[in-house]
C-alpha positions as a Python dict, from the first residue, in 0.01 Angstrom:
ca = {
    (1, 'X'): (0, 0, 0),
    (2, 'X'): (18, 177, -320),
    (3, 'X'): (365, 339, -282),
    (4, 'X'): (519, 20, -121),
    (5, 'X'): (727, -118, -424),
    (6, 'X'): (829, 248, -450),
    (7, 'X'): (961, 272, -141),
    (8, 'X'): (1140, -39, -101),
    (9, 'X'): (1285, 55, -446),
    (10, 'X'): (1470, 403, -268),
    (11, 'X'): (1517, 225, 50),
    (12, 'X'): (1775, 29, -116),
    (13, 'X'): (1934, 344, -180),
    (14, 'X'): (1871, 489, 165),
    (15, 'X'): (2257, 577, 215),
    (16, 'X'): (2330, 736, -114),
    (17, 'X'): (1936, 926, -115),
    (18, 'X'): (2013, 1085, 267),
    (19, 'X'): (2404, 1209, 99),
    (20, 'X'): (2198, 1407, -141),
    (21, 'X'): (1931, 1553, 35),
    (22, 'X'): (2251, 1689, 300),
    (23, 'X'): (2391, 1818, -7),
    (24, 'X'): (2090, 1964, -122),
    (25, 'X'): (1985, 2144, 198),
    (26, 'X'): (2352, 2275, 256),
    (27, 'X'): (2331, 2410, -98),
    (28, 'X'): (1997, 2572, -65),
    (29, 'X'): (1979, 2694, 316),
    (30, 'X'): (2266, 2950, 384),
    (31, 'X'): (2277, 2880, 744),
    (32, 'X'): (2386, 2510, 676),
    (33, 'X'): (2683, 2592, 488),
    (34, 'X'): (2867, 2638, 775),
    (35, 'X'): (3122, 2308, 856),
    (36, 'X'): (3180, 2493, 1241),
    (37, 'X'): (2774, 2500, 1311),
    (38, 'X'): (2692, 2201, 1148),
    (39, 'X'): (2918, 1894, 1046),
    (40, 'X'): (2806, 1765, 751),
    (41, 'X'): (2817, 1416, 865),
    (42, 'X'): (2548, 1511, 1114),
    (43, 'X'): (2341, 1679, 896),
    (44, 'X'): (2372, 1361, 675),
    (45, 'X'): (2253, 1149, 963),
    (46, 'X'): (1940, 1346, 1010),
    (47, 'X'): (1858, 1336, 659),
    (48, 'X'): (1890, 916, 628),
    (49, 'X'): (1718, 881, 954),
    (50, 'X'): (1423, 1070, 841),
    (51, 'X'): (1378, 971, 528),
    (52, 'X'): (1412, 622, 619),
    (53, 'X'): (1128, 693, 888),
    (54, 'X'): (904, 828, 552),
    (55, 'X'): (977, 532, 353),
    (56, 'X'): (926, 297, 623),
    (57, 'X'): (561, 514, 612),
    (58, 'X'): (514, 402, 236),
    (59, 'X'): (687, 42, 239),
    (60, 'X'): (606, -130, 577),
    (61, 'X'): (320, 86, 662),
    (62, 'X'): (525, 216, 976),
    (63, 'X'): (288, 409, 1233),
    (64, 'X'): (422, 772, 1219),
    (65, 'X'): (689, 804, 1483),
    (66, 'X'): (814, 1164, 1523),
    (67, 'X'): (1130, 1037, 1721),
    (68, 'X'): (1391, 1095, 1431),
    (69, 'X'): (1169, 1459, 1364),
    (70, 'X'): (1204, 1555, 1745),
    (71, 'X'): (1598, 1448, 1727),
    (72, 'X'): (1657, 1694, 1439),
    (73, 'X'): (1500, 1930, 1621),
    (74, 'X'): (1676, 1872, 1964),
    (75, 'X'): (2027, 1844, 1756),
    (76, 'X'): (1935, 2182, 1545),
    (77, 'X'): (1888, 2369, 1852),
    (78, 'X'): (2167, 2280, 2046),
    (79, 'X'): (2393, 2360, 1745),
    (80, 'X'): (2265, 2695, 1711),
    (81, 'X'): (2016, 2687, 1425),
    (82, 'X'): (1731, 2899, 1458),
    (83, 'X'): (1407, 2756, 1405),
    (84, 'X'): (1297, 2893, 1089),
    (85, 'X'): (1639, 2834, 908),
    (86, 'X'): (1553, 2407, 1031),
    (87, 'X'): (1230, 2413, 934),
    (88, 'X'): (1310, 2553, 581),
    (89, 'X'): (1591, 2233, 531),
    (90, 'X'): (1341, 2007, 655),
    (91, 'X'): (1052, 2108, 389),
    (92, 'X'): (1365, 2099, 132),
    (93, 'X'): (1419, 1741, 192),
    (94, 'X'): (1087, 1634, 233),
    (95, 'X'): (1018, 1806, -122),
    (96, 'X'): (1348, 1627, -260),
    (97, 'X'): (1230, 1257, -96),
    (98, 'X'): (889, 1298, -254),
    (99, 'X'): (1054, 1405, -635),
    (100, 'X'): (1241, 1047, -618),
    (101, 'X'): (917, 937, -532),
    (102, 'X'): (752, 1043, -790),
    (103, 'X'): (1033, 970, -1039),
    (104, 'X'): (1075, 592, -895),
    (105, 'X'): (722, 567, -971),
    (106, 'X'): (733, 631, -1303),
    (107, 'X'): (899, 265, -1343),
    (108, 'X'): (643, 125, -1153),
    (109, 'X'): (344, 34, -1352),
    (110, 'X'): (118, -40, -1140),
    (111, 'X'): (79, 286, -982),
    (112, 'X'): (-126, 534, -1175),
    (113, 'X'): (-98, 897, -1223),
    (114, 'X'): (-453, 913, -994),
    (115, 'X'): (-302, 711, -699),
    (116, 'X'): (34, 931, -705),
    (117, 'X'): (-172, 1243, -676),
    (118, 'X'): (-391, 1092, -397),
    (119, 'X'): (-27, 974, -201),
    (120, 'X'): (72, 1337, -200),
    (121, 'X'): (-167, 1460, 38),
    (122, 'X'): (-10, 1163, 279),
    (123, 'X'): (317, 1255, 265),
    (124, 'X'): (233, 1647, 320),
    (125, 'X'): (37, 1518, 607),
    (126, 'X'): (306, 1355, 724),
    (127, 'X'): (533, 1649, 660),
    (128, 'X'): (329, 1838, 860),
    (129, 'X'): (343, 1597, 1171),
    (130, 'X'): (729, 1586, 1182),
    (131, 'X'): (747, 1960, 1108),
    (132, 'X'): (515, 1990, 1430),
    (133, 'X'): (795, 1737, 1607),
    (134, 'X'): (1103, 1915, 1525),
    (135, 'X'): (941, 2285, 1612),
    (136, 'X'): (824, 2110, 2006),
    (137, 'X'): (1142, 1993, 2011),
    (138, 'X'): (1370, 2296, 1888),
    (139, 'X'): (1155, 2513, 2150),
    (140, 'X'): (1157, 2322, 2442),
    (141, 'X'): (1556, 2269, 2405),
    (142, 'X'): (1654, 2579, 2310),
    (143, 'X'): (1389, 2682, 2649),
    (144, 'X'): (1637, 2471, 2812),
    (145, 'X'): (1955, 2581, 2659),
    (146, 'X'): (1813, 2953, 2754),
    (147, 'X'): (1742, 2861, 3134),
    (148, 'X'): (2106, 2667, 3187),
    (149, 'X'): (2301, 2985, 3028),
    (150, 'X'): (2081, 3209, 3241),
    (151, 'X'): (2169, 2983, 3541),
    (152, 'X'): (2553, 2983, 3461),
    (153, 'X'): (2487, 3362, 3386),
    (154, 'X'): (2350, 3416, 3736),
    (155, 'X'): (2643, 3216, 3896),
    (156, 'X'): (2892, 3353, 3762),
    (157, 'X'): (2762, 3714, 3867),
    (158, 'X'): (2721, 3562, 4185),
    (159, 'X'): (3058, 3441, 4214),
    (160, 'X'): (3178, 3825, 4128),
    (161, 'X'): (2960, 3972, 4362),
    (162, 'X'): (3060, 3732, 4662),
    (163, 'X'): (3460, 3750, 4583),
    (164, 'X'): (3440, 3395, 4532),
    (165, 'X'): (3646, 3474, 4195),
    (166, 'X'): (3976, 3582, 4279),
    (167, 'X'): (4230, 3407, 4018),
    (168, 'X'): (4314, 3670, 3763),
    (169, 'X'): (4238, 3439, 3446),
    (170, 'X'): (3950, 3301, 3646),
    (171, 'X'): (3810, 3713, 3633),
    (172, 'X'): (3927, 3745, 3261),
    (173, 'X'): (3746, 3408, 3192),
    (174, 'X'): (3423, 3508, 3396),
    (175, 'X'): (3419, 3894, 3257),
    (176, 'X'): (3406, 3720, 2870),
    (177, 'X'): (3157, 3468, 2925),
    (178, 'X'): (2932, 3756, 3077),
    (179, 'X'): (3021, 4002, 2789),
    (180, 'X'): (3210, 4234, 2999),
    (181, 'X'): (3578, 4399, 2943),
    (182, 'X'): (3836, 4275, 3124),
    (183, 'X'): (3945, 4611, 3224),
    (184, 'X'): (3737, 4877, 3455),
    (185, 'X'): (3589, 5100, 3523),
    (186, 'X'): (3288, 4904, 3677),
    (187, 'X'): (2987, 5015, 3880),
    (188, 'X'): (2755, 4812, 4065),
    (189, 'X'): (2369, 4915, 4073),
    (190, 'X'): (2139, 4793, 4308),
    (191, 'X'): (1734, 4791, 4272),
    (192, 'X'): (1487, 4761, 4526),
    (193, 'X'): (1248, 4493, 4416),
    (194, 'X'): (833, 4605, 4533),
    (195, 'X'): (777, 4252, 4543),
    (196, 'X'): (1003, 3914, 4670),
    (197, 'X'): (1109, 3828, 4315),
    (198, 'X'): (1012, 4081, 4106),
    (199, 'X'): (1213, 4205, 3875),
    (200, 'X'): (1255, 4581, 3923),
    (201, 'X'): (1463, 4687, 3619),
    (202, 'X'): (1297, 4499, 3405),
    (203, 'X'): (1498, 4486, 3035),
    (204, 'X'): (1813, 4641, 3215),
    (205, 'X'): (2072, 4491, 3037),
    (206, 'X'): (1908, 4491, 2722),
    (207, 'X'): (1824, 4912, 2752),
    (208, 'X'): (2227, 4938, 2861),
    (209, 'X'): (2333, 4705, 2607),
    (210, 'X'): (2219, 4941, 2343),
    (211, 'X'): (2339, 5264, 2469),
    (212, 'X'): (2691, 5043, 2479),
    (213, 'X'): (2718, 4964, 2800),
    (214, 'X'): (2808, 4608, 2911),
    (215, 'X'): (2616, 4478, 3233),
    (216, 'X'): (2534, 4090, 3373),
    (217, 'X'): (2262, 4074, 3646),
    (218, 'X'): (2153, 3889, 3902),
    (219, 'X'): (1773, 3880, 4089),
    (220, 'X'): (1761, 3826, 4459),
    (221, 'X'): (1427, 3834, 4657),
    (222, 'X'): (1405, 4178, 4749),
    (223, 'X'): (1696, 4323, 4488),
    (224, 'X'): (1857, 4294, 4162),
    (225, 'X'): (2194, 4398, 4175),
    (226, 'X'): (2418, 4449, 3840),
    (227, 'X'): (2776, 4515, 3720),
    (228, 'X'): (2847, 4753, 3457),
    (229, 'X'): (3129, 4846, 3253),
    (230, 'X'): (3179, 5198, 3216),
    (231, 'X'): (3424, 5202, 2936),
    (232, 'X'): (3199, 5393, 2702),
    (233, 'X'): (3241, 5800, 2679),
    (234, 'X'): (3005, 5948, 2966),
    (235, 'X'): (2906, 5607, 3026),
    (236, 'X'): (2821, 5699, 3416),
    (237, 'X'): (2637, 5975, 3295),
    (238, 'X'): (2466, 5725, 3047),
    (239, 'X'): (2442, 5479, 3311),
    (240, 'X'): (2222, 5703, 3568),
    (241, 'X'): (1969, 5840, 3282),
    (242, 'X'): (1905, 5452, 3172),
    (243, 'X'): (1841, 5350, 3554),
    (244, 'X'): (1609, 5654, 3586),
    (245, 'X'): (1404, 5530, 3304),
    (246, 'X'): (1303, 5216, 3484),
    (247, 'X'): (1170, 5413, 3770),
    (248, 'X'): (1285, 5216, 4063),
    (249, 'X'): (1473, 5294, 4358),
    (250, 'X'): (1844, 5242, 4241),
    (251, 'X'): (2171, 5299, 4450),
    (252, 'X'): (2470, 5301, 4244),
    (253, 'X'): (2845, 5284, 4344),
    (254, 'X'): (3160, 5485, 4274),
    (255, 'X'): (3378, 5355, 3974),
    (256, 'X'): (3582, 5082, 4051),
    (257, 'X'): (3895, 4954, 3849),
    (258, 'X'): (3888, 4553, 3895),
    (259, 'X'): (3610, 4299, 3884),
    (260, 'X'): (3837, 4194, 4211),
    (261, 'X'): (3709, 4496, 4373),
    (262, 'X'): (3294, 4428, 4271),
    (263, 'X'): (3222, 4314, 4620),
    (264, 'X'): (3324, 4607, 4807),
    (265, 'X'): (3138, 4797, 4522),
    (266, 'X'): (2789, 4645, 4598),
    (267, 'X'): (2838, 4718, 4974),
    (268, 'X'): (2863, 5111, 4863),
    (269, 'X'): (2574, 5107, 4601),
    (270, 'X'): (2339, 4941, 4875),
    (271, 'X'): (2479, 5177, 5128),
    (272, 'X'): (2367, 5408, 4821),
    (273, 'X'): (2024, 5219, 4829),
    (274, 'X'): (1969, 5277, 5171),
    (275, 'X'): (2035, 5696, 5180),
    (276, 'X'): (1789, 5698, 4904),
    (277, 'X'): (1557, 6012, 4999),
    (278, 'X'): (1158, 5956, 5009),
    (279, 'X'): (996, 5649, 4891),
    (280, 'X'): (942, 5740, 4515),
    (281, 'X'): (1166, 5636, 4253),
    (282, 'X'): (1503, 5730, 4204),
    (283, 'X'): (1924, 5701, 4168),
    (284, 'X'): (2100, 5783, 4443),
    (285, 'X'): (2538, 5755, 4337),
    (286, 'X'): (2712, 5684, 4642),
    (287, 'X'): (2930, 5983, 4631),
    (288, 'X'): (2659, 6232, 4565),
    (289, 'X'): (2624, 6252, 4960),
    (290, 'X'): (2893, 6099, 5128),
    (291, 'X'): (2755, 6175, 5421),
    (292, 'X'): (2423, 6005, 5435),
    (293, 'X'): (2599, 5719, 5336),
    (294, 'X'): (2808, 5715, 5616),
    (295, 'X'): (2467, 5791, 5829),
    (296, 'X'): (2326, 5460, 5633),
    (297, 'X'): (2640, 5224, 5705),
    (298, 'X'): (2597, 5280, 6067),
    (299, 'X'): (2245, 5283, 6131),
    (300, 'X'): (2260, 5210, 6517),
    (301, 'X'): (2565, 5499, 6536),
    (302, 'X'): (2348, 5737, 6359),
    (303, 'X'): (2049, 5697, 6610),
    (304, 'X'): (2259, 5784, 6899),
    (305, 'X'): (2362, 6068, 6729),
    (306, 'X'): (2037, 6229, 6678),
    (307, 'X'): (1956, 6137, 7056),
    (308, 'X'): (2277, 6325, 7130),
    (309, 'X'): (2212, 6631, 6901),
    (310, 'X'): (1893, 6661, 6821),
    (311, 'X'): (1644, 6463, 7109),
    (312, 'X'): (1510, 6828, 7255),
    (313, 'X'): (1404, 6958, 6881),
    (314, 'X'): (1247, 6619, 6821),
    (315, 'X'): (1032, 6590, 7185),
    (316, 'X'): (910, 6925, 7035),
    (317, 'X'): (495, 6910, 6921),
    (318, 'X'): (492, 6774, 6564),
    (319, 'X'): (419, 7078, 6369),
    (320, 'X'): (688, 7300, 6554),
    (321, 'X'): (919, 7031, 6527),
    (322, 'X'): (877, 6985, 6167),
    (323, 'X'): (906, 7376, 6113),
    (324, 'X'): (1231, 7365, 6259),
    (325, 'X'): (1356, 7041, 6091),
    (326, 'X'): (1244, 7191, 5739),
    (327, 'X'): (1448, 7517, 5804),
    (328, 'X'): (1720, 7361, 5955),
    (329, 'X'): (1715, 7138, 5638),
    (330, 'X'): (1695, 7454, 5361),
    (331, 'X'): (1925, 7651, 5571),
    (332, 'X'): (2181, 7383, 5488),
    (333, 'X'): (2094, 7337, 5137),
    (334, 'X'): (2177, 7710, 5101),
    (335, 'X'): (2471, 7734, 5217),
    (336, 'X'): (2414, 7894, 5573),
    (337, 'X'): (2206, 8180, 5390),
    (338, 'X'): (1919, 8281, 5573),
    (339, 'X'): (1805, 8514, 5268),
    (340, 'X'): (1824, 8169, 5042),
    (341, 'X'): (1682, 7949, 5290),
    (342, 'X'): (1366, 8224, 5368),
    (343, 'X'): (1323, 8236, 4960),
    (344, 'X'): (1311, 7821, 4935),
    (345, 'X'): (1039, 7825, 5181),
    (346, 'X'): (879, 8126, 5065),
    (347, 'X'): (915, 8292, 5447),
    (348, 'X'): (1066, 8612, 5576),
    (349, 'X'): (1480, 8606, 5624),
    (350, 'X'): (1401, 8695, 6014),
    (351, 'X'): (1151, 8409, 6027),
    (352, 'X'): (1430, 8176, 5918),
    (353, 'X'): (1665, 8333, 6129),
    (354, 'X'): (1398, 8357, 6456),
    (355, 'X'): (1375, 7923, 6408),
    (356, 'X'): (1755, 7883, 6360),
    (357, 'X'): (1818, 8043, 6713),
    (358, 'X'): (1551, 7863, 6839),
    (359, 'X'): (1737, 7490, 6712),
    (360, 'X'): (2053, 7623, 6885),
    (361, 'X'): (1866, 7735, 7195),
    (362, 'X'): (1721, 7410, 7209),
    (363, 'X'): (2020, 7180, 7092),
    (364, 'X'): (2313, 7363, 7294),
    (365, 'X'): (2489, 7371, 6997),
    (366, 'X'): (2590, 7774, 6763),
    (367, 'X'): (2549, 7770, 6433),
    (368, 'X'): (2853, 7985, 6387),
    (369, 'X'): (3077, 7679, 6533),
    (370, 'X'): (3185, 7443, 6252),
    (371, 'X'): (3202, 7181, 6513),
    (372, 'X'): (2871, 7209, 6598),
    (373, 'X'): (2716, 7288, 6280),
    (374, 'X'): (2912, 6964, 6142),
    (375, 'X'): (2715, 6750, 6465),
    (376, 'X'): (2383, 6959, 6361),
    (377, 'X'): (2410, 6836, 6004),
    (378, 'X'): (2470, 6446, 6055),
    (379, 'X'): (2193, 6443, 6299),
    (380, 'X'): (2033, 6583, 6038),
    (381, 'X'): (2085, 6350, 5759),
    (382, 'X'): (2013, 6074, 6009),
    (383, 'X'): (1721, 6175, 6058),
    (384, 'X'): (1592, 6209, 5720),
    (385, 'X'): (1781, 5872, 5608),
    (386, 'X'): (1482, 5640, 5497),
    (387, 'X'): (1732, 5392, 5692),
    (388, 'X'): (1631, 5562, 6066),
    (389, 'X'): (1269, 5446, 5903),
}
């Protein structure tokens, strides 16, 4: 081979050549100069390893073998480097191996300026072959680096979310490897998913993480539930107006003051969840309507209740029924005012008033008894809770 005496020539120097190239890369590529990232021993290793492989190329006529490529690139990533910082160092040294090249052969007489120029397109070739290696191999280990942190990730929100944390350096240790304050206020979120698996708040923690709010995630089949700090100014405020923006059904809990106290926290935001009105998008904060969430913890409690209150309005046809539902409904959200309630539902005060006599003919039960108007309006809420579905 034309380049072999070359070769051999700088293989003899193999130890001292790799030292240089290190110190040339670490000179040239800022991301290198760092001792803590990358030792410089290591990054001395790479640098003999594949430049011996290039020689080997040139002297013994070596197949190319990308192993000592697809090492750097495995090493790079697990260290931290990004991609395009490795790939710059490794077109440094490959342009400092081929100077000494050039330069050796300038004692070598029997190769000619022509052959040199014609050995250059090998060794870019080759460049490009290992440059190939180390990119496969950065990507697919930093792929894998990527999956194992999301996997600890998930655990570790799982662990929160179950109790199984309980140790108070155990929480502080948990709450900084997931980026979160050791100190509350927290509030769990839960999301209906449309699909088992799908991801309904797609980009959560990234939209939260730049309004400064700290979250950590985890998907379940038919949910992705969250924790998130609310140590920001108005960071519930904050919080709801991000969930709205992903249009999904969201339930969100009450502030809570300990990681300790998470679990109970994702019982109230799916409680939350499940008092969610309609089937449309939405947040629902657990104490926005304490009393539909009561009506969605006890599902089976609530059903007796309307059977109890409400069974004679309900055996009623559909569209009578429904009238009286509706007004029974806007009657509340006014306050008891007729007036209101006849202007929500664009109907005459005595029309209103003519339907609410009619529910307490029909239910037993005056609307000018607190007692009875408090029965009336939990049979109510059960019966509109999406969790009596």
């Amino acid at each position: 081979m034309v380049l072999s005496g070359v070769a051999s020539a700088l293989h003899a120097r193999l130890p001292e050549l790799g030292e240089r190239i290190a110190e040339r890369i670490r000179a040239d590529v800022e991301a290198y100069q760092d001792e803590s990232l990358i030792p410089f021993e290591s990054l001395r290793r790479s640098c003999t390893a594949n430049a011996d492989l290039v020689l080997g190329h040139f002297h013994r006529q070596d197949a190319a073998d990308p192993s000592p490529a697809r090492e750097t690139g495995r090493v790079r990533a697990e260290q931290g480097m990004p991609l395009a910082d490795t790939l710059h160092a490794y077109r440094i040294g490959f342009e400092l191996l081929w100077s000494e090249i050039v330069e050796e052969a300038r004692t070598h007489p029997e190769v000619s300026d022509a052959q040199l120029v014609s050995q250059s397109a090998d060794i870019w070739a080759l460049f490009g072959l290992y440059a190939e290696a180390v990119a496969a191999a950065h990507r697919e280990t930093s792929a894998e680096l990527t999956l194992q942190r999301e996997a600890r990730r998930s655990a570790l929100v799982e662990a929160l979310f179950t109790g199984v944390i309980a140790d108070r350096t155990t929480l502080w240790e948990a709450a900084r490897e997931l980026g979160l304050p050791e100190h509350g206020p927290y509030a769990v979120a839960v999301a209906a998913a449309t699909a088992p698996g799908a991801e309904p708040l797609t980009g959560i923690e990234t939209a939260l993480r730049q309004s400064q709010l700290a979250s950590a995630w985890r998907l379940l089949p038919d949910q992705q539930i969250g924790v998130v700090a609310l140590t920001a100014p108005n960071a519930e405020q904050t919080c709801v107006r991000v969930l709205r923006r992903a249009r999904a059904r969201v339930g969100l809990s009450p502030g809570v003051a300990s990681l300790r106290d998470v679990p109970q926290a994702l019982r109230f935001a799916r409680l939350a969840l499940a008092g969610l009105p309609g089937t449309g998008p939405g947040v629902a904060r657990f104490d926005d309507n304490p009393l539909a969430m009561l009506v969605a913890a006890a599902p089976a409690e609530a059903a007796h209740l309307v059977e109890t209150v409400l069974r004679p309005v309900l055996d009623l046809p559909a569209a009578e029924r429904a009238r009286l539902l509706q007004t029974l409904e806007h009657w509340f959200a006014a306050a008891g005012s007729a007036a209101d309630a006849a202007g929500s539902l664009f109907v005459h005060p005595n029309t209103v008033r003519y339907r609410l006599r009619r529910v307490e003919e029909l239910t037993g039960r005056s609307l000018t008894d607190p007692r009875a108007v408090a029965d009336l309006g939990a049979a109510l809420a059960a019966v509109r809770s999406p969790a009596m579905g």
